[in-house]
PDB file of N, CA and C in Angstrom:
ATOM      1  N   UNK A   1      42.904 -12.170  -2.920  1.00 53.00           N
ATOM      2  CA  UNK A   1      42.202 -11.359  -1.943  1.00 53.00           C
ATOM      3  C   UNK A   1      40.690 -11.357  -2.206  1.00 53.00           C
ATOM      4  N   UNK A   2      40.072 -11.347  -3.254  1.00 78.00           N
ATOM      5  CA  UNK A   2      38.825 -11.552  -3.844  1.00 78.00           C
ATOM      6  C   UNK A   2      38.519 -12.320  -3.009  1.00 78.00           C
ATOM      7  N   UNK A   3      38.696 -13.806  -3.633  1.00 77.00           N
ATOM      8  CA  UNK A   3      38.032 -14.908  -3.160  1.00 77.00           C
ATOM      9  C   UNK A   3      37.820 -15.020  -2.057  1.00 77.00           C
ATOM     10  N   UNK A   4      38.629 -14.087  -0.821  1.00 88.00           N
ATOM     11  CA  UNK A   4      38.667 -14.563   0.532  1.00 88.00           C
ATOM     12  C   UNK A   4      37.337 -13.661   1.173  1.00 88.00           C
ATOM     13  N   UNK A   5      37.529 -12.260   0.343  1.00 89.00           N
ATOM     14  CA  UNK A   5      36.309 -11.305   0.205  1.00 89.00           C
ATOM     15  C   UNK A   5      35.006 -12.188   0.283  1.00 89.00           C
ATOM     16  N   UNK A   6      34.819 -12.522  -1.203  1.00 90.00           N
ATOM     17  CA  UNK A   6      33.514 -13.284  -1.527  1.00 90.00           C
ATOM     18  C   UNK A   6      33.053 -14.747  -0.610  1.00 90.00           C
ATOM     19  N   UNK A   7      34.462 -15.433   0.019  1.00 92.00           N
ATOM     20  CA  UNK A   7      34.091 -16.780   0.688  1.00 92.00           C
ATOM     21  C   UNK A   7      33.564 -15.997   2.237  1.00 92.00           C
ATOM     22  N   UNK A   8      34.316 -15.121   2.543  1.00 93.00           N
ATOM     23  CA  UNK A   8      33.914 -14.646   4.110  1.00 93.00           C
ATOM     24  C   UNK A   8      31.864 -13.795   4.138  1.00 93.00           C
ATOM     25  N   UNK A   9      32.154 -13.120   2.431  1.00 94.00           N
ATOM     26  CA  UNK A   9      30.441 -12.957   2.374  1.00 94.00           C
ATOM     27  C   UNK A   9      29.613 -13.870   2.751  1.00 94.00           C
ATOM     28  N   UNK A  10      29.914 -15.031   1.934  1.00 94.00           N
ATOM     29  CA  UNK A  10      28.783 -16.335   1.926  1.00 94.00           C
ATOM     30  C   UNK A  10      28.670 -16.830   2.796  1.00 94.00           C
ATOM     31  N   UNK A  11      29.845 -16.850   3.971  1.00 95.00           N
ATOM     32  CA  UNK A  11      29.883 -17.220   5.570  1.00 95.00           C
ATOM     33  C   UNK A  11      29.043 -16.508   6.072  1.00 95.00           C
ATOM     34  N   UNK A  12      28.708 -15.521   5.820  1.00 96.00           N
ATOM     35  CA  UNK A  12      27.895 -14.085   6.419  1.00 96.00           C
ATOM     36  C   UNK A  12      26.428 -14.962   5.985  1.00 96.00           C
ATOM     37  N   UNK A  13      26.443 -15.012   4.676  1.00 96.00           N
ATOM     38  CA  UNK A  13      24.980 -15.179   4.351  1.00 96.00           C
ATOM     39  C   UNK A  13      24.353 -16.282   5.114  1.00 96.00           C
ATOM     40  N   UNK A  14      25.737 -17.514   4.968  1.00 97.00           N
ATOM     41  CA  UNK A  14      24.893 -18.773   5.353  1.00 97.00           C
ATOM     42  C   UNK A  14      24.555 -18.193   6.768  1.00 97.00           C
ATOM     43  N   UNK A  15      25.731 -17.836   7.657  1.00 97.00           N
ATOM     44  CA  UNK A  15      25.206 -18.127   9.150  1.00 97.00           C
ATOM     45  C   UNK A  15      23.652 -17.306   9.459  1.00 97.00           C
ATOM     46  N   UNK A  16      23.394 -16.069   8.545  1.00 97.00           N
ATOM     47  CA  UNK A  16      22.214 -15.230   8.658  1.00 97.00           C
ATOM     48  C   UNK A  16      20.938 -16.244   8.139  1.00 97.00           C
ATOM     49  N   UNK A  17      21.082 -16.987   7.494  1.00 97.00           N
ATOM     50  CA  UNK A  17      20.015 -18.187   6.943  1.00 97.00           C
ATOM     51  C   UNK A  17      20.018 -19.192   8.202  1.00 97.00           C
ATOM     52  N   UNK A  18      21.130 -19.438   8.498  1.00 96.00           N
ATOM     53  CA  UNK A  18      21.128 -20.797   9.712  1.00 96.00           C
ATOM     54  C   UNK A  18      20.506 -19.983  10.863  1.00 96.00           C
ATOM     55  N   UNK A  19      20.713 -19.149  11.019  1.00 96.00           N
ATOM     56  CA  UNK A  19      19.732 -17.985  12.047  1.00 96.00           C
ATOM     57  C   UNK A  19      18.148 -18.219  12.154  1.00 96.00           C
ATOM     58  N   UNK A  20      18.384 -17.545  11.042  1.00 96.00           N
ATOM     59  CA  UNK A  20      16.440 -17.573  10.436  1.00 96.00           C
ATOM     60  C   UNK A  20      15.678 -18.713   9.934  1.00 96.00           C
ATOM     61  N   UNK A  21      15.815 -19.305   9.466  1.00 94.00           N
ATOM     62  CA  UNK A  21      15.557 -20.844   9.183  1.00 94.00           C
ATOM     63  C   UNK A  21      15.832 -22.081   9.709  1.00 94.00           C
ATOM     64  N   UNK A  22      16.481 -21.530  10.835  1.00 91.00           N
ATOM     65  CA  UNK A  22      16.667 -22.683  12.377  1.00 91.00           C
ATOM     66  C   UNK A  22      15.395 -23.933  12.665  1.00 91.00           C
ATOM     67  N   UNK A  23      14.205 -23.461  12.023  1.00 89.00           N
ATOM     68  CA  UNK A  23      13.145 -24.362  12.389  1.00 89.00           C
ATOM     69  C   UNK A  23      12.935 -24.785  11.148  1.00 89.00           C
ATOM     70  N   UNK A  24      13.079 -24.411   9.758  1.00 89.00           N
ATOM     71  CA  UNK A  24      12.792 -24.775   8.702  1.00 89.00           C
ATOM     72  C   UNK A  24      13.761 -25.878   7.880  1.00 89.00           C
ATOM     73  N   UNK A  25      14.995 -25.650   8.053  1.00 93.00           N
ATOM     74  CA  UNK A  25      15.797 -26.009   7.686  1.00 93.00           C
ATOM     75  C   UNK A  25      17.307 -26.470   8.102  1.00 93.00           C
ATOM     76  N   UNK A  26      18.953 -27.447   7.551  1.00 95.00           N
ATOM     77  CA  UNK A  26      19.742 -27.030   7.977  1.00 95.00           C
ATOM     78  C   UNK A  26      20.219 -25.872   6.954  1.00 95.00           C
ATOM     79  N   UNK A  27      21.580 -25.207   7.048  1.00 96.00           N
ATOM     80  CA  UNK A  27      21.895 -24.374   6.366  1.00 96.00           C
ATOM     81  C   UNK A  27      23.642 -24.572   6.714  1.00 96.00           C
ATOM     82  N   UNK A  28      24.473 -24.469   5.847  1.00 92.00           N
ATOM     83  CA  UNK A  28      25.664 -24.746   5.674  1.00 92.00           C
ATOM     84  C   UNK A  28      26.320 -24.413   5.027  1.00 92.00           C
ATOM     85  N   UNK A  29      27.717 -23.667   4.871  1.00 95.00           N
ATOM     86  CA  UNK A  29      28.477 -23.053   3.782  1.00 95.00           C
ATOM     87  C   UNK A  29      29.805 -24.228   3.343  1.00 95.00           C
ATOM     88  N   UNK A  30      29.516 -24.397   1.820  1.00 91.00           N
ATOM     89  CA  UNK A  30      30.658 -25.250   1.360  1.00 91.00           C
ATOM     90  C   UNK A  30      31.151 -25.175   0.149  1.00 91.00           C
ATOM     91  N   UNK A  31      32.617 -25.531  -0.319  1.00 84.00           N
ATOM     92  CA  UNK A  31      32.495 -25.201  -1.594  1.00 84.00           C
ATOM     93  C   UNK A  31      31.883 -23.823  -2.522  1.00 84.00           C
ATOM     94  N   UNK A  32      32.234 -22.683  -1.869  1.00 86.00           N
ATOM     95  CA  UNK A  32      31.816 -21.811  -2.076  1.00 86.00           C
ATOM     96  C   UNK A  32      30.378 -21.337  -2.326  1.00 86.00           C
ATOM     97  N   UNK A  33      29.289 -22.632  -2.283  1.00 92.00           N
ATOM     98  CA  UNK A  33      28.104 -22.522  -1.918  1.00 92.00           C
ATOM     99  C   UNK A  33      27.037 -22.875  -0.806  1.00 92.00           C
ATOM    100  N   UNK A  34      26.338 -21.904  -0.621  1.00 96.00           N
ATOM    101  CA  UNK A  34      25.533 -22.279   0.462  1.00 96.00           C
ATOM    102  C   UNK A  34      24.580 -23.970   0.349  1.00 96.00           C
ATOM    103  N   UNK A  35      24.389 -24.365   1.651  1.00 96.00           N
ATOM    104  CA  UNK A  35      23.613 -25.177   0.766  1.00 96.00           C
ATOM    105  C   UNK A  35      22.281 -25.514   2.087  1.00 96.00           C
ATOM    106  N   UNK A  36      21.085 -25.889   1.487  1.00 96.00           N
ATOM    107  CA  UNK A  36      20.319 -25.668   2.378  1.00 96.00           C
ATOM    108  C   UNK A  36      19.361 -27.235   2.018  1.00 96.00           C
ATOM    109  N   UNK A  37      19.516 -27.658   3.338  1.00 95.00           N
ATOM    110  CA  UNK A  37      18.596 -28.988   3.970  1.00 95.00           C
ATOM    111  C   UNK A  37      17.526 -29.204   4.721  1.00 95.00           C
ATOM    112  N   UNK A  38      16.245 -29.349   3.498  1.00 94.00           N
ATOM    113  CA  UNK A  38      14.791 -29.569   4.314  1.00 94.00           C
ATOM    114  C   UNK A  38      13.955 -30.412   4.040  1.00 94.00           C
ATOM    115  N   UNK A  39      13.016 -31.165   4.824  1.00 93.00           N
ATOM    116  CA  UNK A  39      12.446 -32.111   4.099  1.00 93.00           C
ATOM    117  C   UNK A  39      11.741 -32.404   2.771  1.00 93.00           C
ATOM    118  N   UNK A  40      12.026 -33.230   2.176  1.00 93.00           N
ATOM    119  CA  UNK A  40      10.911 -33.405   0.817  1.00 93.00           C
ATOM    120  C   UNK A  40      10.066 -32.434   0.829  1.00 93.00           C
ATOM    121  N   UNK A  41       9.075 -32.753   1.737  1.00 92.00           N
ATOM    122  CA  UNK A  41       7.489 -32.395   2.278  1.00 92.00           C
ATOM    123  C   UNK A  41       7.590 -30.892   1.847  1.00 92.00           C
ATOM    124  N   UNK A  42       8.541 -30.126   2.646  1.00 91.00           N
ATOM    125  CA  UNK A  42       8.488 -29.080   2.293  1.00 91.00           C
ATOM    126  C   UNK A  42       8.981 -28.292   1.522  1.00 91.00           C
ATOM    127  N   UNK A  43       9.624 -29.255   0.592  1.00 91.00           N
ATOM    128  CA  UNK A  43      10.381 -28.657  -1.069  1.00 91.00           C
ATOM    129  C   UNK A  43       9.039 -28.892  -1.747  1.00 91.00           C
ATOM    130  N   UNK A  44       8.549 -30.044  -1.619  1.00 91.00           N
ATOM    131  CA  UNK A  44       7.242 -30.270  -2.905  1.00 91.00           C
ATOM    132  C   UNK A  44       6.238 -29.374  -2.179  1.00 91.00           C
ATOM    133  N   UNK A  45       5.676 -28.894  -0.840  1.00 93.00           N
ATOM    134  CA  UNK A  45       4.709 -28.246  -0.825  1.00 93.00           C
ATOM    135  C   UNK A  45       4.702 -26.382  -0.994  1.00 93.00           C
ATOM    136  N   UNK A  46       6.113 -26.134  -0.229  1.00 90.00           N
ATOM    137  CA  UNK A  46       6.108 -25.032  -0.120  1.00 90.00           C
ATOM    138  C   UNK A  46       7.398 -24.283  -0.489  1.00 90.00           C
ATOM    139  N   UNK A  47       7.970 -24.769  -1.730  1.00 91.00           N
ATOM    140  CA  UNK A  47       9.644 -24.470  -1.952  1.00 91.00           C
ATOM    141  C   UNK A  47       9.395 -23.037  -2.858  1.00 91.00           C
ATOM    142  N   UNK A  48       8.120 -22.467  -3.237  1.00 92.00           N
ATOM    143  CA  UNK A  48       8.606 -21.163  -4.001  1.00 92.00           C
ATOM    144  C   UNK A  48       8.277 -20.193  -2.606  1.00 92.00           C
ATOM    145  N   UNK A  49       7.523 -20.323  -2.078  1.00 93.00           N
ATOM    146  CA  UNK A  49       7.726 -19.504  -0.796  1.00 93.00           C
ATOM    147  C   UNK A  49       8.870 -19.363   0.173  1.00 93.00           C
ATOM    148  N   UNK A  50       9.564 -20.411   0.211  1.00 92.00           N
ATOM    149  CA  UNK A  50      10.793 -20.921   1.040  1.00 92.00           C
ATOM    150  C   UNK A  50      11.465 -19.631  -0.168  1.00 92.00           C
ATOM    151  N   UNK A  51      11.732 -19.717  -1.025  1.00 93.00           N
ATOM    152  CA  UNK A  51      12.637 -19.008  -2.044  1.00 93.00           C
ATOM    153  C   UNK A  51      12.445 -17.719  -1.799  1.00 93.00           C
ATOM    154  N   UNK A  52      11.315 -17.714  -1.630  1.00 95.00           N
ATOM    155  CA  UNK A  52      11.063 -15.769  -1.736  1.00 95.00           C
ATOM    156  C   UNK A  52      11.624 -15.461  -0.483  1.00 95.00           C
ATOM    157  N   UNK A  53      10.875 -16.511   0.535  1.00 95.00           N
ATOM    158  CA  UNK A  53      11.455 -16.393   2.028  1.00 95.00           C
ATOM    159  C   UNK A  53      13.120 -15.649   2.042  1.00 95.00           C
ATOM    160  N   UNK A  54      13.578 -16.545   1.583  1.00 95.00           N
ATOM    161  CA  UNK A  54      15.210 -16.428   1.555  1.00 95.00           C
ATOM    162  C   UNK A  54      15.815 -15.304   0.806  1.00 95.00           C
ATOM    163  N   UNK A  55      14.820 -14.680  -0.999  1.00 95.00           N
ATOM    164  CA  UNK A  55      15.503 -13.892  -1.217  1.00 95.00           C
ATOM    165  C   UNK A  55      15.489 -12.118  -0.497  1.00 95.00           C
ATOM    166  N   UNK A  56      14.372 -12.308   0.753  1.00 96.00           N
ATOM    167  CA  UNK A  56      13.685 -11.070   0.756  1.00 96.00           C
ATOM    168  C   UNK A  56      14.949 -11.294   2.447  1.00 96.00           C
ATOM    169  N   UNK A  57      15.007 -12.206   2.705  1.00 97.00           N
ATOM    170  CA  UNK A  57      15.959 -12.299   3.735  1.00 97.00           C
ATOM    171  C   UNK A  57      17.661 -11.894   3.585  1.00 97.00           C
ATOM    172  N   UNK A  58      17.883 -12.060   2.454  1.00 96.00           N
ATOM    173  CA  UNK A  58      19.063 -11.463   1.651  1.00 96.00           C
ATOM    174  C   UNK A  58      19.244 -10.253   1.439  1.00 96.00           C
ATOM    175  N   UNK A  59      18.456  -9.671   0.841  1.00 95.00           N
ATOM    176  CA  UNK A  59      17.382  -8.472   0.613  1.00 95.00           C
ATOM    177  C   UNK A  59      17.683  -7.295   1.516  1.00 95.00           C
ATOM    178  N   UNK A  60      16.919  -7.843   3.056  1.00 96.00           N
ATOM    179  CA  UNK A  60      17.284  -7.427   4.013  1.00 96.00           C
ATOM    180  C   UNK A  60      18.485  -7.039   4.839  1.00 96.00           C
ATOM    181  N   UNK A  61      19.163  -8.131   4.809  1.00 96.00           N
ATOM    182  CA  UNK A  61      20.560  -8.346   5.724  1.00 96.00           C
ATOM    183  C   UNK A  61      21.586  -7.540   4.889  1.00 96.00           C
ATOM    184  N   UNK A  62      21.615  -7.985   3.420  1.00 95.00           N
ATOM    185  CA  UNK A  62      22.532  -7.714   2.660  1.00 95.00           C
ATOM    186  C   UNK A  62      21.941  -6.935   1.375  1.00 95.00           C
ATOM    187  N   UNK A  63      21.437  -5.755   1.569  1.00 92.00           N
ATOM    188  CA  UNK A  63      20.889  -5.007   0.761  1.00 92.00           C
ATOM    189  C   UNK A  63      21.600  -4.157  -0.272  1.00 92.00           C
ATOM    190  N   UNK A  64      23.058  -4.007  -0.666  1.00 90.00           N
ATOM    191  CA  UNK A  64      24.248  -4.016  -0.950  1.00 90.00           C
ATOM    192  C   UNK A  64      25.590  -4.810  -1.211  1.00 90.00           C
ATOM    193  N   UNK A  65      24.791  -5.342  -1.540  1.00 91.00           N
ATOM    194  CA  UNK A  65      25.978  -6.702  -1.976  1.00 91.00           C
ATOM    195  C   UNK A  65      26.896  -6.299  -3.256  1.00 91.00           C
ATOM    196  N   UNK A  66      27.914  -7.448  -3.613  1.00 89.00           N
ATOM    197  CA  UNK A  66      28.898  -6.897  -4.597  1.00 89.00           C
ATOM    198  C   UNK A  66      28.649  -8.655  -5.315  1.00 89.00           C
ATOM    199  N   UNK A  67      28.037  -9.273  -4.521  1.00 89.00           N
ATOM    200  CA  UNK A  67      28.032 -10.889  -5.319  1.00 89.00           C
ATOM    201  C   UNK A  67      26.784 -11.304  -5.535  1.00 89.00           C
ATOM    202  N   UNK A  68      27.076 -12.073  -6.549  1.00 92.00           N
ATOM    203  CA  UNK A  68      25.977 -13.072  -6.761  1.00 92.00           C
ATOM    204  C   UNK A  68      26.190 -14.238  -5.694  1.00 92.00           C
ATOM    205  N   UNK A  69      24.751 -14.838  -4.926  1.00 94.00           N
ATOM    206  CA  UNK A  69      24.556 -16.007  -3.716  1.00 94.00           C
ATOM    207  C   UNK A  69      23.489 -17.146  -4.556  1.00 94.00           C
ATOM    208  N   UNK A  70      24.832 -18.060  -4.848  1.00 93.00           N
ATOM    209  CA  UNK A  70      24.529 -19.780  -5.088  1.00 93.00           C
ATOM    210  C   UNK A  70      23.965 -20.237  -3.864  1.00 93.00           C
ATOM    211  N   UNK A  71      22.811 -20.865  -4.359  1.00 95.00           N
ATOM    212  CA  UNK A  71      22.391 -21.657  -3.360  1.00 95.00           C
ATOM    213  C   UNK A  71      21.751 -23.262  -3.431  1.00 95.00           C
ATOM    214  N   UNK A  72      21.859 -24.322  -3.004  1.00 95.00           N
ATOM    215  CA  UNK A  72      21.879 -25.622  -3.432  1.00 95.00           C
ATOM    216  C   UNK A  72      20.848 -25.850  -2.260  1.00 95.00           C
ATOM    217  N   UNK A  73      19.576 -26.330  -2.848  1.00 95.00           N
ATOM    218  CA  UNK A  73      18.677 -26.976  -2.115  1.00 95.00           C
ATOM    219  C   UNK A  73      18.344 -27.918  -2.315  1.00 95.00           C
ATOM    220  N   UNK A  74      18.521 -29.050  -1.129  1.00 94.00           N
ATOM    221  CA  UNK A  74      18.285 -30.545  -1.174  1.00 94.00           C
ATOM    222  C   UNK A  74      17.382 -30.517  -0.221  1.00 94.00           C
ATOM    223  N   UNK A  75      16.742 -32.139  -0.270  1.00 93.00           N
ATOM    224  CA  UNK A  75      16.626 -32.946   1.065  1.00 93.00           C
ATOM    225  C   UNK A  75      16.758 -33.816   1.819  1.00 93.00           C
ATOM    226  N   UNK A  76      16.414 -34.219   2.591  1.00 86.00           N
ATOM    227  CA  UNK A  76      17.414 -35.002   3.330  1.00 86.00           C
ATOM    228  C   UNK A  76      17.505 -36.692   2.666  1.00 86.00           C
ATOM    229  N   UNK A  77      17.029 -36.772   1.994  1.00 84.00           N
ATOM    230  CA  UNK A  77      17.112 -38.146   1.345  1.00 84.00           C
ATOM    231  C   UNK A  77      17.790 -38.049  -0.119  1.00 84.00           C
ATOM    232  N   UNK A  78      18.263 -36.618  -0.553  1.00 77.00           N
ATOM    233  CA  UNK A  78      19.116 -36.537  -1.373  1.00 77.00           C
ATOM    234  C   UNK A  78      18.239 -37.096  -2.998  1.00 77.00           C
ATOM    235  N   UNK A  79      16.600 -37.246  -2.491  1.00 86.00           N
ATOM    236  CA  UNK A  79      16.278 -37.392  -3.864  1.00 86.00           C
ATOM    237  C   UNK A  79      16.058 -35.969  -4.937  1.00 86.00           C
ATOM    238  N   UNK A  80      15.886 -35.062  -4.185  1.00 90.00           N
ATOM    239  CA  UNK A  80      15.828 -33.407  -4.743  1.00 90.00           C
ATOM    240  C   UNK A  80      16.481 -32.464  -4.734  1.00 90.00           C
ATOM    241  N   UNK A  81      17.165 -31.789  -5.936  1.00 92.00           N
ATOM    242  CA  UNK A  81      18.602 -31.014  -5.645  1.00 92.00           C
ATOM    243  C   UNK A  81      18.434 -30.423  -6.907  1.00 92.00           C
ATOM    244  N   UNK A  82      18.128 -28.695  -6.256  1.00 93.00           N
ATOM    245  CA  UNK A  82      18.697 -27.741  -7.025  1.00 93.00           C
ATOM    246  C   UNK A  82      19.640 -26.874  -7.043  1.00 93.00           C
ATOM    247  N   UNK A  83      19.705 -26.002  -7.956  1.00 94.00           N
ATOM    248  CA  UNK A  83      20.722 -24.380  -7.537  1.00 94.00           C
ATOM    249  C   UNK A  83      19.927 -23.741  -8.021  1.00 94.00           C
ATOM    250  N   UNK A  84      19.836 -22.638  -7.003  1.00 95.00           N
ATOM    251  CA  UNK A  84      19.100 -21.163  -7.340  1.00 95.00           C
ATOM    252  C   UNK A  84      20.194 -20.119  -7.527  1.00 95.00           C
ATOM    253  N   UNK A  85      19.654 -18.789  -7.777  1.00 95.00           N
ATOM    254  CA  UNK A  85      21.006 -17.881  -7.793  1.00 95.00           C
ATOM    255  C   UNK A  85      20.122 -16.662  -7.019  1.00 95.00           C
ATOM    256  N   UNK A  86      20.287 -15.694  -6.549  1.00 94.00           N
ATOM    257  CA  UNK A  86      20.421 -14.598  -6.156  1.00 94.00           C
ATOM    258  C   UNK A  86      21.544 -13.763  -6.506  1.00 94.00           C
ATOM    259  N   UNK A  87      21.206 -12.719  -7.349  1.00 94.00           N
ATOM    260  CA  UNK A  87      21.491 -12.180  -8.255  1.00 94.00           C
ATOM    261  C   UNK A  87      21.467 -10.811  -7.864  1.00 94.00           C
ATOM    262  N   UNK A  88      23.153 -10.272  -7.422  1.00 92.00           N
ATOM    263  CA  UNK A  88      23.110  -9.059  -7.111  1.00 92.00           C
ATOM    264  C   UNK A  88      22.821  -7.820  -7.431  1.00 92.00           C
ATOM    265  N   UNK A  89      22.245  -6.618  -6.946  1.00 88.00           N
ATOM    266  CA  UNK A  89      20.815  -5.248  -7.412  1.00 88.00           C
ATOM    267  C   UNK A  89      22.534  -4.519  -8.505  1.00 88.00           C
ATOM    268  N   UNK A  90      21.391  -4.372  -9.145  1.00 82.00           N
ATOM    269  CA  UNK A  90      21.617  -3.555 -10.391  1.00 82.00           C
ATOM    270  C   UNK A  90      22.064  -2.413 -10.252  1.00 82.00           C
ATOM    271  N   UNK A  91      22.909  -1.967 -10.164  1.00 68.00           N
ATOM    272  CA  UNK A  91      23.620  -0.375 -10.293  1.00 68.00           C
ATOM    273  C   UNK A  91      22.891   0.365 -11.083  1.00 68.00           C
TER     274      UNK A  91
END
């Protein structure tokens, strides 16, 4: 029952990212992680802003969470690939 809990969250999260980042990015839920697709250009120029972007967007939507949100950022040529975490608020 968990897992179905936590997989239907991350459905939540991704589609709220594929929302908001419609012009920035793709955004996709798999493997129990989100994963998010944007050009090079804008991983090497502007990827810690993109980050904050996203965690303050989390933040927002899901200001009460019970999980930690994996997130896998590539681009589209698959030469750049990380995981970030978002890291659920502290009781």
């Amino acid at each position: 029952m968990k897992r179905n809990l936590k997989k239907k969250f991350h459905a939540q999260v991704a589609i709220m990212l594929e929302r908001e980042l419609r012009e920035e990015a793709e955004v996709y839920f798999q493997d129990m992680i989100i994963k998010v697709k944007m050009p090079l250009a804008a991983i090497e120029s502007r990827l810690g802003a993109i980050l904050l972007r996203i965690q303050r967007l989390v933040e927002k939507y899901f200001p009460e969470r019970q999980e930690d949100i994996a997130l896998l950022i590539r681009d589209g040529g698959s030469r750049y690939e990380n995981v970030f975490k978002i890291w659920k608020p502290v009781a």
